[in-house]
Amino acid sequence: MQISGTVVAPDQFELREYPRPDQAPDGWVLVDITAIGICGTDYHIFEGKHPFLEYPRVIGHELSGRTVSDLPGLPAGSLVVINPYVSCGNCRACRKGKPNCCTGIEVLGVHRDGGMCSRIAVPVGNLYAADGLTELQAAMVEFLAIGAHAVNRSDIAKEDRVLVTGAGPIGLGAALFARLAGAEVHLMDLSPARLEQARTKFGFTNLHQPSDSVLSGDLADGFDIIFDATGNGQAIEAGFDLLAHGSSYVLISVVKGDITFTDAEFHKREARIIGSRNALKSDFDMVMQAIRSGQIDTDALCSETVRLADLPARFKDLVEDREALIKAVVIP
């Protein structure tokens, strides 16, 4: 048996016992979990706000672990990052090399039980060697890969003027990789605390709140690329007015319901809307290389570590304090 972090129902997080797997199906392998990042999805599951979830659910999809047995290129005990997106391999998106948007995708910790436990079985192709990373760093690769994927989708160019709306972990990831691409990066958030963290921990100085009159002075022409990581429909709609002519709007966050914009104005600017979902192996590789080279400061990203045994007493506080957190990581 193994202890697993389970959201039993909205506002109920418990440690429950489940059988620990000792065999994996064909094409799958066993991994001993070493660290688990807690993300906004986990908080939404706890709050009962996730639309595609059945309770109870073992959460956890930002995962690092060690291989249980020898695998090609990965001896037993190798540190790995786990890609939590389980794709079908057969749909049109998968056949075109886009398993991140597989029509039947299942995300660990959302559509099926996740990795907040001691051992999990995953498809062998979902393991990426994490040589040169620590166990904590490897658990932070997945959320950074989402931001890296959005930047890679944007066709960003050096000296582009970029706005990232939403300075939470995903938005920070997009901002960090946009800066590495040579862009002039601006951040916007309702929270002064989040903007201050972006300034003090990561050196971002172009900081705005939604109430600011952004389109003035040097910014009068708008932004070449906007990345939305707010998860807020009103914020997404407000972003259309900030687009420059010939610009791109990359929607990382997803909202229920419709998004509306003025079609004539959008066409006049010849703007593009780009959806960005999950990440590809190339994005994971890009993030790991950036961490190895010291271009990403994971110490600044990791706000605190929590033992799994202590998490039931801490989970509600983490939910309520997440404006002050960047990333909490659980150690099983």
CSV table of C-alpha atoms in Angstrom, one decimal:
chain,number,residue,atom,x,y,z
A,1,MET,CA,0.0,0.0,0.0
A,2,GLN,CA,1.0,3.6,-0.4
A,3,ILE,CA,-0.2,6.9,1.0
A,4,SER,CA,-1.6,9.3,-1.7
A,5,GLY,CA,-2.7,12.9,-1.5
A,6,THR,CA,-6.4,12.8,-2.5
A,7,VAL,CA,-9.0,15.5,-2.9
A,8,VAL,CA,-12.0,13.5,-1.8
A,9,ALA,CA,-14.5,16.3,-2.5
A,10,PRO,CA,-14.4,20.1,-2.8
A,11,ASP,CA,-12.6,21.5,0.2
A,12,GLN,CA,-11.6,18.0,1.5
A,13,PHE,CA,-7.9,16.9,1.1
A,14,GLU,CA,-6.9,13.7,2.8
A,15,LEU,CA,-4.1,11.2,2.8
A,16,ARG,CA,-5.5,7.8,1.7
A,17,GLU,CA,-4.1,4.4,1.2
A,18,TYR,CA,-4.1,2.8,-2.2
A,19,PRO,CA,-2.3,-0.3,-3.6
A,20,ARG,CA,1.2,0.5,-4.7
A,21,PRO,CA,1.8,-0.7,-8.2
A,22,ASP,CA,4.4,-3.4,-8.6
A,23,GLN,CA,3.8,-4.1,-12.2
A,24,ALA,CA,3.1,-1.8,-15.2
A,25,PRO,CA,1.1,-2.5,-18.3
A,26,ASP,CA,2.9,-3.1,-21.6
A,27,GLY,CA,4.6,0.1,-22.7
A,28,TRP,CA,4.3,1.6,-19.2
A,29,VAL,CA,7.0,1.8,-16.5
A,30,LEU,CA,7.2,2.3,-12.7
A,31,VAL,CA,8.6,5.4,-11.3
A,32,ASP,CA,9.3,6.3,-7.6
A,33,ILE,CA,8.2,9.8,-7.0
A,34,THR,CA,10.7,12.2,-5.5
A,35,ALA,CA,8.9,15.6,-5.6
A,36,ILE,CA,5.5,17.0,-6.6
A,37,GLY,CA,4.8,20.7,-7.5
A,38,ILE,CA,1.4,22.1,-6.5
A,39,CYS,CA,-0.2,24.2,-9.2
A,40,GLY,CA,-3.3,26.2,-9.9
A,41,THR,CA,-5.1,23.2,-11.3
A,42,ASP,CA,-4.7,21.4,-7.9
A,43,TYR,CA,-6.0,24.5,-6.1
A,44,HIS,CA,-9.0,24.6,-8.5
A,45,ILE,CA,-9.7,20.9,-7.9
A,46,PHE,CA,-9.7,21.5,-4.2
A,47,GLU,CA,-12.1,24.5,-4.6
A,48,GLY,CA,-14.4,22.5,-6.8
A,49,LYS,CA,-13.8,24.7,-9.9
A,50,HIS,CA,-12.4,22.2,-12.3
A,51,PRO,CA,-15.0,21.3,-15.0
A,52,PHE,CA,-13.6,17.9,-16.1
A,53,LEU,CA,-13.0,16.0,-12.9
A,54,GLU,CA,-14.5,13.2,-10.9
A,55,TYR,CA,-13.9,12.9,-7.1
A,56,PRO,CA,-12.1,11.4,-5.3
A,57,ARG,CA,-8.9,12.2,-7.3
A,58,VAL,CA,-5.2,11.7,-6.4
A,59,ILE,CA,-3.7,15.0,-7.5
A,60,GLY,CA,-0.2,15.8,-8.7
A,61,HIS,CA,1.1,16.3,-12.2
A,62,GLU,CA,4.3,18.4,-11.8
A,63,LEU,CA,6.5,15.3,-11.0
A,64,SER,CA,10.0,14.2,-10.7
A,65,GLY,CA,11.0,10.6,-9.9
A,66,ARG,CA,13.5,7.8,-10.2
A,67,THR,CA,13.1,4.8,-12.5
A,68,VAL,CA,12.4,1.5,-10.7
A,69,SER,CA,14.0,-0.7,-13.3
A,70,ASP,CA,16.5,-0.4,-16.1
A,71,LEU,CA,15.2,1.2,-19.2
A,72,PRO,CA,16.9,2.0,-22.5
A,73,GLY,CA,19.2,4.9,-21.7
A,74,LEU,CA,17.9,5.1,-18.2
A,75,PRO,CA,19.4,2.8,-15.6
A,76,ALA,CA,17.4,2.0,-12.5
A,77,GLY,CA,17.4,4.9,-10.1
A,78,SER,CA,17.8,7.6,-12.9
A,79,LEU,CA,16.2,10.9,-12.1
A,80,VAL,CA,13.5,11.8,-14.6
A,81,VAL,CA,10.9,14.4,-15.3
A,82,ILE,CA,7.5,12.9,-16.0
A,83,ASN,CA,5.4,14.4,-18.8
A,84,PRO,CA,1.9,14.1,-17.3
A,85,TYR,CA,0.0,14.3,-20.6
A,86,VAL,CA,-1.1,10.7,-21.6
A,87,SER,CA,-1.9,10.8,-25.3
A,88,CYS,CA,-3.6,8.2,-27.5
A,89,GLY,CA,-0.9,8.2,-30.2
A,90,ASN,CA,-3.5,7.6,-32.9
A,91,CYS,CA,-5.6,10.7,-33.4
A,92,ARG,CA,-4.8,13.3,-36.1
A,93,ALA,CA,-3.0,15.6,-33.6
A,94,CYS,CA,-0.8,12.8,-32.3
A,95,ARG,CA,0.0,11.6,-35.9
A,96,LYS,CA,1.1,15.2,-36.7
A,97,GLY,CA,3.5,15.3,-33.7
A,98,LYS,CA,1.2,17.3,-31.4
A,99,PRO,CA,0.4,14.9,-28.6
A,100,ASN,CA,0.0,17.9,-26.3
A,101,CYS,CA,-3.4,18.5,-27.8
A,102,CYS,CA,-4.4,14.9,-28.4
A,103,THR,CA,-8.2,14.6,-28.8
A,104,GLY,CA,-8.4,12.0,-26.1
A,105,ILE,CA,-5.7,13.4,-23.8
A,106,GLU,CA,-5.7,12.3,-20.1
A,107,VAL,CA,-3.7,14.4,-17.7
A,108,LEU,CA,-2.3,12.8,-14.6
A,109,GLY,CA,-4.0,14.2,-11.5
A,110,VAL,CA,-7.0,15.5,-13.5
A,111,HIS,CA,-8.5,12.8,-15.8
A,112,ARG,CA,-6.8,10.0,-14.0
A,113,ASP,CA,-5.0,9.7,-10.6
A,114,GLY,CA,-1.8,11.6,-10.4
A,115,GLY,CA,1.6,11.4,-8.7
A,116,MET,CA,1.1,12.7,-5.2
A,117,CYS,CA,2.2,9.3,-3.9
A,118,SER,CA,5.4,7.2,-3.6
A,119,ARG,CA,5.1,5.2,-6.9
A,120,ILE,CA,3.2,5.6,-10.2
A,121,ALA,CA,3.0,3.8,-13.6
A,122,VAL,CA,3.4,6.0,-16.7
A,123,PRO,CA,4.1,5.5,-20.4
A,124,VAL,CA,7.8,4.9,-21.1
A,125,GLY,CA,7.7,7.7,-23.6
A,126,ASN,CA,6.6,10.2,-21.0
A,127,LEU,CA,9.9,10.0,-19.1
A,128,TYR,CA,12.7,12.5,-19.8
A,129,ALA,CA,16.2,12.2,-18.3
A,130,ALA,CA,16.8,15.0,-15.8
A,131,ASP,CA,20.6,14.7,-15.7
A,132,GLY,CA,22.2,17.7,-14.0
A,133,LEU,CA,19.0,18.7,-12.2
A,134,THR,CA,18.1,18.2,-8.5
A,135,GLU,CA,14.9,16.4,-7.6
A,136,LEU,CA,13.2,19.7,-6.7
A,137,GLN,CA,14.3,21.3,-10.0
A,138,ALA,CA,13.0,18.4,-12.0
A,139,ALA,CA,9.5,18.8,-10.4
A,140,MET,CA,9.4,22.4,-11.6
A,141,VAL,CA,10.1,21.6,-15.3
A,142,GLU,CA,6.5,20.9,-16.3
A,143,PHE,CA,5.0,24.2,-15.3
A,144,LEU,CA,7.9,26.1,-16.9
A,145,ALA,CA,7.5,24.1,-20.1
A,146,ILE,CA,3.9,25.4,-20.5
A,147,GLY,CA,5.3,29.0,-20.6
A,148,ALA,CA,8.1,27.9,-22.9
A,149,HIS,CA,5.7,26.2,-25.2
A,150,ALA,CA,3.6,29.4,-25.4
A,151,VAL,CA,6.7,31.4,-26.3
A,152,ASN,CA,7.7,28.9,-28.9
A,153,ARG,CA,4.2,29.1,-30.4
A,154,SER,CA,4.4,32.9,-30.7
A,155,ASP,CA,7.1,33.2,-33.3
A,156,ILE,CA,8.8,35.7,-31.0
A,157,ALA,CA,11.6,37.8,-32.3
A,158,LYS,CA,14.4,39.7,-30.6
A,159,GLU,CA,13.4,43.1,-29.4
A,160,ASP,CA,9.6,42.4,-29.7
A,161,ARG,CA,7.6,44.3,-27.1
A,162,VAL,CA,5.8,41.6,-25.1
A,163,LEU,CA,3.1,41.8,-22.4
A,164,VAL,CA,2.4,38.9,-20.1
A,165,THR,CA,-1.0,39.3,-18.3
A,166,GLY,CA,-1.1,37.2,-15.1
A,167,ALA,CA,2.1,37.1,-13.0
A,168,GLY,CA,1.4,33.7,-11.4
A,169,PRO,CA,3.7,30.7,-12.0
A,170,ILE,CA,2.6,30.1,-15.6
A,171,GLY,CA,2.8,33.8,-16.5
A,172,LEU,CA,6.3,34.1,-14.9
A,173,GLY,CA,7.4,31.1,-16.9
A,174,ALA,CA,6.3,32.8,-20.2
A,175,ALA,CA,7.9,36.0,-19.1
A,176,LEU,CA,11.2,34.3,-18.3
A,177,PHE,CA,11.4,32.5,-21.7
A,178,ALA,CA,10.3,35.6,-23.6
A,179,ARG,CA,13.1,37.5,-21.9
A,180,LEU,CA,15.6,34.8,-22.9
A,181,ALA,CA,14.4,35.2,-26.5
A,182,GLY,CA,15.5,38.8,-26.4
A,183,ALA,CA,12.1,40.5,-26.0
A,184,GLU,CA,11.3,43.6,-24.0
A,185,VAL,CA,9.0,42.0,-21.4
A,186,HIS,CA,6.2,43.8,-19.5
A,187,LEU,CA,4.0,42.1,-16.8
A,188,MET,CA,0.5,43.0,-15.8
A,189,ASP,CA,-1.4,41.7,-12.7
A,190,LEU,CA,-4.1,42.9,-10.3
A,191,SER,CA,-1.8,41.9,-7.4
A,192,PRO,CA,0.9,44.3,-6.3
A,193,ALA,CA,2.4,41.4,-4.3
A,194,ARG,CA,2.9,39.3,-7.4
A,195,LEU,CA,4.3,42.2,-9.4
A,196,GLU,CA,6.7,42.9,-6.5
A,197,GLN,CA,7.9,39.3,-6.6
A,198,ALA,CA,8.5,39.6,-10.3
A,199,ARG,CA,10.6,42.7,-9.7
A,200,THR,CA,12.6,41.5,-6.6
A,201,LYS,CA,13.1,37.8,-7.5
A,202,PHE,CA,13.5,38.0,-11.3
A,203,GLY,CA,14.4,41.6,-12.1
A,204,PHE,CA,11.4,42.5,-14.2
A,205,THR,CA,10.9,46.3,-14.1
A,206,ASN,CA,8.1,47.0,-16.7
A,207,LEU,CA,5.2,46.3,-14.3
A,208,HIS,CA,1.6,47.3,-14.8
A,209,GLN,CA,-1.8,46.9,-13.2
A,210,PRO,CA,-5.0,46.7,-15.3
A,211,SER,CA,-6.1,50.1,-14.1
A,212,ASP,CA,-3.0,51.8,-15.5
A,213,SER,CA,-3.2,53.8,-18.8
A,214,VAL,CA,-0.7,51.5,-20.5
A,215,LEU,CA,-1.0,52.8,-24.1
A,216,SER,CA,0.9,56.1,-23.7
A,217,GLY,CA,4.4,57.3,-24.5
A,218,ASP,CA,6.6,54.6,-25.9
A,219,LEU,CA,3.8,52.1,-25.5
A,220,ALA,CA,1.3,54.0,-27.5
A,221,ASP,CA,1.5,51.6,-30.4
A,222,GLY,CA,0.7,48.6,-28.3
A,223,PHE,CA,2.5,45.2,-27.9
A,224,ASP,CA,3.8,42.9,-30.5
A,225,ILE,CA,2.9,39.8,-28.5
A,226,ILE,CA,0.5,39.4,-25.6
A,227,PHE,CA,0.5,36.2,-23.5
A,228,ASP,CA,-2.6,35.8,-21.3
A,229,ALA,CA,-2.2,33.7,-18.2
A,230,THR,CA,-5.0,35.1,-16.1
A,231,GLY,CA,-7.8,32.6,-16.6
A,232,ASN,CA,-10.2,35.5,-16.6
A,233,GLY,CA,-12.5,36.2,-19.5
A,234,GLN,CA,-12.7,39.9,-18.9
A,235,ALA,CA,-8.9,40.2,-18.7
A,236,ILE,CA,-8.6,38.3,-22.0
A,237,GLU,CA,-11.1,40.6,-23.7
A,238,ALA,CA,-9.4,43.7,-22.4
A,239,GLY,CA,-6.1,42.5,-23.9
A,240,PHE,CA,-7.4,42.9,-27.5
A,241,ASP,CA,-7.2,46.7,-27.1
A,242,LEU,CA,-3.5,46.5,-26.2
A,243,LEU,CA,-2.4,44.6,-29.4
A,244,ALA,CA,-0.2,46.5,-31.9
A,245,HIS,CA,-0.8,46.2,-35.6
A,246,GLY,CA,0.7,43.0,-36.9
A,247,SER,CA,0.6,41.4,-33.5
A,248,SER,CA,-0.2,38.0,-31.9
A,249,TYR,CA,-2.3,37.2,-28.9
A,250,VAL,CA,-1.3,33.9,-27.2
A,251,LEU,CA,-4.0,32.4,-24.9
A,252,ILE,CA,-2.3,30.2,-22.4
A,253,SER,CA,-5.1,30.2,-19.9
A,254,VAL,CA,-8.5,28.7,-20.6
A,255,VAL,CA,-11.9,30.0,-19.5
A,256,LYS,CA,-15.4,28.5,-19.7
A,257,GLY,CA,-17.7,30.5,-21.9
A,258,ASP,CA,-17.2,32.8,-24.9
A,259,ILE,CA,-14.6,35.4,-25.6
A,260,THR,CA,-15.7,38.4,-27.7
A,261,PHE,CA,-13.8,41.1,-29.6
A,262,THR,CA,-14.4,43.7,-32.2
A,263,ASP,CA,-13.8,42.0,-35.5
A,264,ALA,CA,-13.2,45.2,-37.6
A,265,GLU,CA,-10.5,46.4,-35.2
A,266,PHE,CA,-8.9,42.9,-35.0
A,267,HIS,CA,-8.8,42.7,-38.8
A,268,LYS,CA,-7.4,46.2,-39.1
A,269,ARG,CA,-4.5,45.2,-37.0
A,270,GLU,CA,-4.1,41.9,-38.8
A,271,ALA,CA,-3.6,40.3,-35.5
A,272,ARG,CA,-3.4,36.5,-34.7
A,273,ILE,CA,-5.0,34.5,-31.9
A,274,ILE,CA,-3.0,31.5,-30.9
A,275,GLY,CA,-4.1,28.9,-28.4
A,276,SER,CA,-1.3,27.2,-26.4
A,277,ARG,CA,-2.0,24.0,-24.6
A,278,ASN,CA,0.4,21.9,-22.4
A,279,ALA,CA,3.9,21.3,-23.8
A,280,LEU,CA,6.0,19.1,-26.1
A,281,LYS,CA,9.2,17.2,-25.4
A,282,SER,CA,11.1,19.9,-27.1
A,283,ASP,CA,9.7,22.4,-24.6
A,284,PHE,CA,10.7,20.2,-21.6
A,285,ASP,CA,14.2,19.9,-23.1
A,286,MET,CA,14.4,23.6,-23.5
A,287,VAL,CA,13.5,24.2,-19.9
A,288,MET,CA,15.9,21.6,-18.5
A,289,GLN,CA,18.8,23.2,-20.5
A,290,ALA,CA,17.9,26.6,-19.2
A,291,ILE,CA,17.9,25.4,-15.7
A,292,ARG,CA,21.3,23.5,-16.2
A,293,SER,CA,22.9,26.6,-17.6
A,294,GLY,CA,21.7,28.8,-14.7
A,295,GLN,CA,19.4,30.9,-16.9
A,296,ILE,CA,16.4,30.0,-14.8
A,297,ASP,CA,16.7,30.6,-11.0
A,298,THR,CA,14.7,27.7,-9.5
A,299,ASP,CA,15.6,28.7,-6.0
A,300,ALA,CA,13.6,31.9,-6.6
A,301,LEU,CA,10.7,30.0,-8.0
A,302,CYS,CA,10.4,27.5,-5.1
A,303,SER,CA,8.6,29.3,-2.3
A,304,GLU,CA,8.5,26.4,0.1
A,305,THR,CA,8.7,22.6,0.4
A,306,VAL,CA,6.2,20.6,2.4
A,307,ARG,CA,6.3,17.0,3.5
A,308,LEU,CA,3.4,14.9,2.2
A,309,ALA,CA,2.6,13.9,5.8
A,310,ASP,CA,2.1,17.6,6.7
A,311,LEU,CA,0.1,18.5,3.7
A,312,PRO,CA,-3.4,17.9,5.1
A,313,ALA,CA,-2.8,20.5,7.8
A,314,ARG,CA,-1.2,22.9,5.3
A,315,PHE,CA,-3.3,22.5,2.1
A,316,LYS,CA,-6.0,25.0,2.9
A,317,ASP,CA,-3.4,27.6,3.9
A,318,LEU,CA,-1.6,27.1,0.6
A,319,VAL,CA,-4.8,27.7,-1.3
A,320,GLU,CA,-5.6,30.9,0.6
A,321,ASP,CA,-2.0,32.2,0.4
A,322,ARG,CA,-1.2,31.4,-3.2
A,323,GLU,CA,-1.0,35.0,-4.1
A,324,ALA,CA,2.2,35.1,-2.0
A,325,LEU,CA,3.5,31.8,-3.4
A,326,ILE,CA,5.1,31.0,-6.6
A,327,LYS,CA,5.6,27.3,-6.2
A,328,ALA,CA,5.2,25.0,-3.3
A,329,VAL,CA,6.7,21.5,-3.7
A,330,VAL,CA,5.7,18.4,-1.9
A,331,ILE,CA,8.2,15.8,-0.8
A,332,PRO,CA,6.8,12.3,-0.4
